[in-house]
PDB file of C-alpha atoms and ligand atoms in Angstrom:
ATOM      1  CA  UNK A   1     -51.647  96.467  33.216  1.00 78.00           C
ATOM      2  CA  UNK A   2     -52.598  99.791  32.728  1.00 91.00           C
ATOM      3  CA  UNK A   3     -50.916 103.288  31.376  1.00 96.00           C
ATOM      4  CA  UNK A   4     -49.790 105.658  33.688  1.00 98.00           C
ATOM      5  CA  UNK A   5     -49.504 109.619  32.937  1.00 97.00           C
ATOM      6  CA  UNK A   6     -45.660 110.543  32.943  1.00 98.00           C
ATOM      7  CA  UNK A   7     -45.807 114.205  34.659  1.00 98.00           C
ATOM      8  CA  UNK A   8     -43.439 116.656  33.060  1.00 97.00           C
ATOM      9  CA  UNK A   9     -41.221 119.768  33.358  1.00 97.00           C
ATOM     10  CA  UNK A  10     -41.649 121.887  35.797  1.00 96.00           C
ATOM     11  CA  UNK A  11     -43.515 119.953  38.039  1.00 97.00           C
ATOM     12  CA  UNK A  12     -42.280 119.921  41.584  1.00 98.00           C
ATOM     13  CA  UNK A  13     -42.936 116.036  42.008  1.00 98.00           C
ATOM     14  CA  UNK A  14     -39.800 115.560  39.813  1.00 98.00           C
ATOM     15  CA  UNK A  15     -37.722 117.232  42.180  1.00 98.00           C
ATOM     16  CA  UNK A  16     -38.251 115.005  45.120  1.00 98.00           C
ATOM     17  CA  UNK A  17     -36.340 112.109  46.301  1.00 98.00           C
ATOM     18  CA  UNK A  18     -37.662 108.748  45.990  1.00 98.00           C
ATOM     19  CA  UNK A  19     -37.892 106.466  49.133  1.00 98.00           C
ATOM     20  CA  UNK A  20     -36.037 102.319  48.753  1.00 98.00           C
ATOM     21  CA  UNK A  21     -38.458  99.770  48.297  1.00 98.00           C
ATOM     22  CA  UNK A  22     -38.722  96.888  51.485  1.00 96.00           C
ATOM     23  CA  UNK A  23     -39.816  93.969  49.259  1.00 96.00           C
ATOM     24  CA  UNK A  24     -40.046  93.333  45.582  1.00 98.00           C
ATOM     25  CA  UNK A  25     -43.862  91.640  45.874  1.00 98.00           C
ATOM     26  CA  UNK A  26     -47.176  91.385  43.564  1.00 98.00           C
ATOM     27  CA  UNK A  27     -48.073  94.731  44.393  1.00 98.00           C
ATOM     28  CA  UNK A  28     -44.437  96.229  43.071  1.00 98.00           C
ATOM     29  CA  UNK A  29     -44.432  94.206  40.503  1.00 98.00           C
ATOM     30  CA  UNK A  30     -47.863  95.584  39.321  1.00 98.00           C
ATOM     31  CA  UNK A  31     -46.251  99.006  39.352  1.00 98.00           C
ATOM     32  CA  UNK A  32     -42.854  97.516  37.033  1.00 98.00           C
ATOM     33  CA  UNK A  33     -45.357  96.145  35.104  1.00 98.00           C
ATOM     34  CA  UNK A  34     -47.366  99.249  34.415  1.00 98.00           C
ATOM     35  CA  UNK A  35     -44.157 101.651  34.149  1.00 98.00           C
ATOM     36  CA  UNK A  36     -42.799  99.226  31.057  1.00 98.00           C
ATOM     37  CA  UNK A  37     -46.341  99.314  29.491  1.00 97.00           C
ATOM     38  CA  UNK A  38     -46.097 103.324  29.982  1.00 98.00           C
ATOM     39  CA  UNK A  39     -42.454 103.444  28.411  1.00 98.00           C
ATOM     40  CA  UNK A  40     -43.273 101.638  25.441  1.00 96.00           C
ATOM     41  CA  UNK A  41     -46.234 103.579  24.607  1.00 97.00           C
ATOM     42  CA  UNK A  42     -44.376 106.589  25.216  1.00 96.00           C
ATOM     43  CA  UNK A  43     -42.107 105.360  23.174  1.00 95.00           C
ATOM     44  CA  UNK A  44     -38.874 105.282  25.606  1.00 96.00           C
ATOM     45  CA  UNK A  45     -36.054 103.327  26.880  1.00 97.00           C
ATOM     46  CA  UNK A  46     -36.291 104.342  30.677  1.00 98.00           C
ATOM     47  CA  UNK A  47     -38.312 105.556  33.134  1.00 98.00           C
ATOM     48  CA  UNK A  48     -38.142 106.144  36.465  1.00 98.00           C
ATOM     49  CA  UNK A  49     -41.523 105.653  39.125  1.00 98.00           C
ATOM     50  CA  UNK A  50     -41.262 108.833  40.332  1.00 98.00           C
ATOM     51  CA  UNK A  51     -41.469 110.148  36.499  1.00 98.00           C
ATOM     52  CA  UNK A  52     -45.005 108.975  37.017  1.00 98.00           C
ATOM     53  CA  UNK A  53     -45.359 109.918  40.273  1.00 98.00           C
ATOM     54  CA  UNK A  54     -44.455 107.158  42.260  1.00 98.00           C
ATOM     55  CA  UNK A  55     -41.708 108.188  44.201  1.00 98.00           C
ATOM     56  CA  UNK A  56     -40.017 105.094  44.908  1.00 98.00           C
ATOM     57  CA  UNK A  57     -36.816 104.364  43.600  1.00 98.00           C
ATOM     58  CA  UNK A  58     -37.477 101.759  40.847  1.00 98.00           C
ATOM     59  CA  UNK A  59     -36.793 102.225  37.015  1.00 98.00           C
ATOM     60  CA  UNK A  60     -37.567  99.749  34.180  1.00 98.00           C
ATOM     61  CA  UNK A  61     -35.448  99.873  31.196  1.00 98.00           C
ATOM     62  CA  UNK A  62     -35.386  98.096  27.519  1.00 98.00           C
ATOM     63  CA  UNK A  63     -32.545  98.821  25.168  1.00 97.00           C
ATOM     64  CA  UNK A  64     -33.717  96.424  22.195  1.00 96.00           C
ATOM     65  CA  UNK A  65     -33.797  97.919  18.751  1.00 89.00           C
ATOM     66  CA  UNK A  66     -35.633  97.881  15.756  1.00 83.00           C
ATOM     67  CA  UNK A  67     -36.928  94.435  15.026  1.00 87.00           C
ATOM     68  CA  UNK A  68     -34.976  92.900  18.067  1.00 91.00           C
ATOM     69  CA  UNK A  69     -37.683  91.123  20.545  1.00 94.00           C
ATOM     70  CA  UNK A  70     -38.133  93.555  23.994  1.00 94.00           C
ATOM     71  CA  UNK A  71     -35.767  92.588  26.630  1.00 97.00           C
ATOM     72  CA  UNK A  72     -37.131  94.600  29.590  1.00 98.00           C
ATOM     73  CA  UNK A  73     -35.007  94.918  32.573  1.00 98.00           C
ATOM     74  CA  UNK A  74     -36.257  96.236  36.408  1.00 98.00           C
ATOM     75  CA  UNK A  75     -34.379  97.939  38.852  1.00 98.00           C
ATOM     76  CA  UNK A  76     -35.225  97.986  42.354  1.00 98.00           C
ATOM     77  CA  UNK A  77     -33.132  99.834  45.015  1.00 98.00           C
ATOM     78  CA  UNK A  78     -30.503 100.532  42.305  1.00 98.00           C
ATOM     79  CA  UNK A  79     -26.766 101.552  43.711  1.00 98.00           C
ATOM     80  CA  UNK A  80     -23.760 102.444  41.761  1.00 98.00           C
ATOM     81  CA  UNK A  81     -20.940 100.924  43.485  1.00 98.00           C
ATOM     82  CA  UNK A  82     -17.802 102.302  41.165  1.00 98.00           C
ATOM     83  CA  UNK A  83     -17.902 104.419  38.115  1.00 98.00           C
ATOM     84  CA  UNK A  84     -15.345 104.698  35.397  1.00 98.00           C
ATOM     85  CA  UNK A  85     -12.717 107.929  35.319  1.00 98.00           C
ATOM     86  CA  UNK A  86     -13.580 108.063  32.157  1.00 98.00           C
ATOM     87  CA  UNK A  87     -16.170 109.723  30.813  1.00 98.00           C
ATOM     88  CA  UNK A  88     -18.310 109.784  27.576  1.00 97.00           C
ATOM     89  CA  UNK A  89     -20.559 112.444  25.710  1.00 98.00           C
ATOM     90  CA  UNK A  90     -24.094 111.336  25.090  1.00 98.00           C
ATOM     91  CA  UNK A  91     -26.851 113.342  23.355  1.00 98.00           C
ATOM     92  CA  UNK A  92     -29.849 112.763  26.017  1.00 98.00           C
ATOM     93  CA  UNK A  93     -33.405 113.140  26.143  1.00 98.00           C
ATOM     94  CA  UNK A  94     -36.088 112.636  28.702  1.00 98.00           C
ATOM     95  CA  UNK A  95     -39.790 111.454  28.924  1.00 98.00           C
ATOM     96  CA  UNK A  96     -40.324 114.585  31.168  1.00 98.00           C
ATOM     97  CA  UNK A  97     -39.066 117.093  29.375  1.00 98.00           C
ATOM     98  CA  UNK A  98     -40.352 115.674  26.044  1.00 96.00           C
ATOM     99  CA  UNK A  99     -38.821 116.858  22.445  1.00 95.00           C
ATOM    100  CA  UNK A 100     -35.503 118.365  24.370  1.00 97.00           C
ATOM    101  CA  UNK A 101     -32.133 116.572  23.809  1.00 97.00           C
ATOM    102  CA  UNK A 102     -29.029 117.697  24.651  1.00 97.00           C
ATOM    103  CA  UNK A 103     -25.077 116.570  25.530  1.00 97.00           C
ATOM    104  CA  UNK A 104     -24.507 115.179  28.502  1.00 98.00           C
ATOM    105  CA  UNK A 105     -20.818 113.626  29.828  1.00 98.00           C
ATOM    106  CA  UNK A 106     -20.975 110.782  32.323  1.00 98.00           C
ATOM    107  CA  UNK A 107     -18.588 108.371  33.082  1.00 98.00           C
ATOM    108  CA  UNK A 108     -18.530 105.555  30.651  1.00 98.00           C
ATOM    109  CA  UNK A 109     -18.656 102.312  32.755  1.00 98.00           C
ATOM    110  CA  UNK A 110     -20.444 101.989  35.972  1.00 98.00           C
ATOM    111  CA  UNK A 111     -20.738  98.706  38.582  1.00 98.00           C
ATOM    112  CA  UNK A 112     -24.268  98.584  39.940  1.00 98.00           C
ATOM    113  CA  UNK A 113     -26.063  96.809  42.488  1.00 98.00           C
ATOM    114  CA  UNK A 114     -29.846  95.988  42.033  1.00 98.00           C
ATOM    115  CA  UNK A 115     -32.826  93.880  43.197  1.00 98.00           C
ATOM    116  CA  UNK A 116     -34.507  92.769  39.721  1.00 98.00           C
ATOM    117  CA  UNK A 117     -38.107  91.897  39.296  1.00 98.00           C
ATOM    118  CA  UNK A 118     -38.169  89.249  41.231  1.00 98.00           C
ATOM    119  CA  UNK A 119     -36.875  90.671  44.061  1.00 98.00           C
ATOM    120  CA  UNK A 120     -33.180  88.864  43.575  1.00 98.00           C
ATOM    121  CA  UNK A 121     -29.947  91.172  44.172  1.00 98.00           C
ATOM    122  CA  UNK A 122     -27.738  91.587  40.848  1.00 98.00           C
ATOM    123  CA  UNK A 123     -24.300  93.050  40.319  1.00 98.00           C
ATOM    124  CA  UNK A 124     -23.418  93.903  36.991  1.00 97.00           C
ATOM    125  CA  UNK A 125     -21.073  96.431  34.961  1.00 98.00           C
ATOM    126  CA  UNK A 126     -22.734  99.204  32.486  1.00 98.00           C
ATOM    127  CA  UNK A 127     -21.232 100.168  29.728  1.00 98.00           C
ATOM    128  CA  UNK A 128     -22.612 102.273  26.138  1.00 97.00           C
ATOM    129  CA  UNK A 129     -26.135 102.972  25.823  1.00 97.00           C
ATOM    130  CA  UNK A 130     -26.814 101.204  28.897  1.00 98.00           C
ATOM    131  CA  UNK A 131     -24.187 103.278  31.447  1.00 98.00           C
ATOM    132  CA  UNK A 132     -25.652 106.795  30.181  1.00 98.00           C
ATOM    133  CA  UNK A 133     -29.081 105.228  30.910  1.00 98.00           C
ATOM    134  CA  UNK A 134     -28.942 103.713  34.179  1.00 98.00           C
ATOM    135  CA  UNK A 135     -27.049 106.821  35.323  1.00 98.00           C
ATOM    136  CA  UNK A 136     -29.909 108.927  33.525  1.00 98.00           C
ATOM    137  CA  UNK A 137     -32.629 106.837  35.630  1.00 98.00           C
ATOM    138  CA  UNK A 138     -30.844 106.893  38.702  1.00 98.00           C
ATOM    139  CA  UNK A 139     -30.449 110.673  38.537  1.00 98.00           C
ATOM    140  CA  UNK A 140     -34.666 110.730  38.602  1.00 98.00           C
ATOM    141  CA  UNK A 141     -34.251 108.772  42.371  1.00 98.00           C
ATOM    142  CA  UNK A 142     -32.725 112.118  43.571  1.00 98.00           C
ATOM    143  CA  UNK A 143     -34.571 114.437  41.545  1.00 98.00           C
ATOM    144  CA  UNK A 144     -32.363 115.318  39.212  1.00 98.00           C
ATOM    145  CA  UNK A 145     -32.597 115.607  35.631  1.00 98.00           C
ATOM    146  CA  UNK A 146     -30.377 115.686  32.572  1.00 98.00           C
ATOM    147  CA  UNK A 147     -31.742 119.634  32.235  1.00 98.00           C
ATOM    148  CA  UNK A 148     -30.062 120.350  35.344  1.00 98.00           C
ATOM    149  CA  UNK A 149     -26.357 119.570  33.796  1.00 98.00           C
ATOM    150  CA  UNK A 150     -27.127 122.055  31.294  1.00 97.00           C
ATOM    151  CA  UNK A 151     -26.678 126.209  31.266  1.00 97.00           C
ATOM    152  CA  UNK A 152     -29.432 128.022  33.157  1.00 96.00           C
ATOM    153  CA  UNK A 153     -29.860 129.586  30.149  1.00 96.00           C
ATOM    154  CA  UNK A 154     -30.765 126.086  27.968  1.00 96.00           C
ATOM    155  CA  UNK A 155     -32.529 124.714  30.799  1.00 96.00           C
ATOM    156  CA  UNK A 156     -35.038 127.553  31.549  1.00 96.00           C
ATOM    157  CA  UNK A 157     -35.561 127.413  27.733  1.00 96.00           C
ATOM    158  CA  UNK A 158     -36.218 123.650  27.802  1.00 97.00           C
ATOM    159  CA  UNK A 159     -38.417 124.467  30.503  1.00 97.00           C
ATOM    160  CA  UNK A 160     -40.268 127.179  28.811  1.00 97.00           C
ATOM    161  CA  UNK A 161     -40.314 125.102  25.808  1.00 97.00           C
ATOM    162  CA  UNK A 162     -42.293 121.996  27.624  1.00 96.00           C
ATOM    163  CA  UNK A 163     -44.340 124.337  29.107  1.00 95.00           C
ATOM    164  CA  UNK A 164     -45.634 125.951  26.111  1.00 95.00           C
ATOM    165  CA  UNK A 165     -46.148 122.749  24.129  1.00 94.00           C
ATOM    166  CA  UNK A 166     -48.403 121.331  27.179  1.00 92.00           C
ATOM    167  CA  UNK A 167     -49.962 123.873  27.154  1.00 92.00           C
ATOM    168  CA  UNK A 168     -50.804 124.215  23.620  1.00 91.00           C
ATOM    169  CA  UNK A 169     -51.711 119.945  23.805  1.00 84.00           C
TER     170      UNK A 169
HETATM  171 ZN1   ZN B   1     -35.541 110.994  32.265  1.00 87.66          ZN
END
């Protein structure tokens, strides 16, 4: 396994669209397996490929906390097949733009379709911590970031903001 560098804020890579995966093999799994390894040094509970410049669509994900033992989760080719009317506020940060958070609504529950790591196809339903993140991830696939649900004013700060503390780094 071996870290990755996350790009960040305003780099164009972000902004593209990332291409579905043909077949969940060694080789992808290599990739999972160094995106995880990547998150948790960050630290972080998602992260899309193309967040480190991979741009196909694949996210890992671990929502344990505290003392609880990691339970990483993969997701290959991710779809959102309903999402809730409903939706909740959620105060959201990102690995790209790095010491930013800010509120975000998104529907509550979502119904997903996924291949996991080893390349077999899940449905499941999202709800809580997990519904704001998949949704958050997913968002990355088509270049999108939390930023961009924000004022122009907030966001170009956020940008600036990044910017300036990479800089500075
Ligand atoms: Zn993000």
């Amino acid at each position: 396994m071996a870290l990755r560098d996350i790009i960040t804020v305003p780099d164009p890579r972000l902004k593209q669209v990332s291409t579905p995966v043909d077949t969940v093999d060694d080789d992808l799994r290599a990739l999972m397996d160094d995106m995880l390894e990547t998150m948790y040094a960050a630290p972080g509970i998602g992260l899309a490929a193309v967040q480190v410049a991979v741009p196909l669509r694949v996210i890992v994900m671990d929502l344990a906390k505290g003392e609880d033992a990691p339970a990483p989760r993969y997701f290959v080719n991710p779809e959102i097949l309903w999402r809730s009317d409903e939706v909740t506020p959620y105060e959201e940060g990102c690995l790209s733009v790095p010491d930013i958070y800010d509120e975000v609504e998104r529907p509550s529950r979502v119904k997903l379709r996924y291949m996991n790591y080893h390349g077999e196809t899940v449905e499941e339903e999202a709800e809580g911590v997990f519904a704001v993140c998949i949704q958050h991830e997913m968002d990355h696939l088509e270049g999108v970031l939390f930023i961009d649900y924000l004022s122009r004013l907030k966001r170009s700060r956020a940008v600036a903001k990044v910017k300036k503390a990479a800089k500075a780094a």
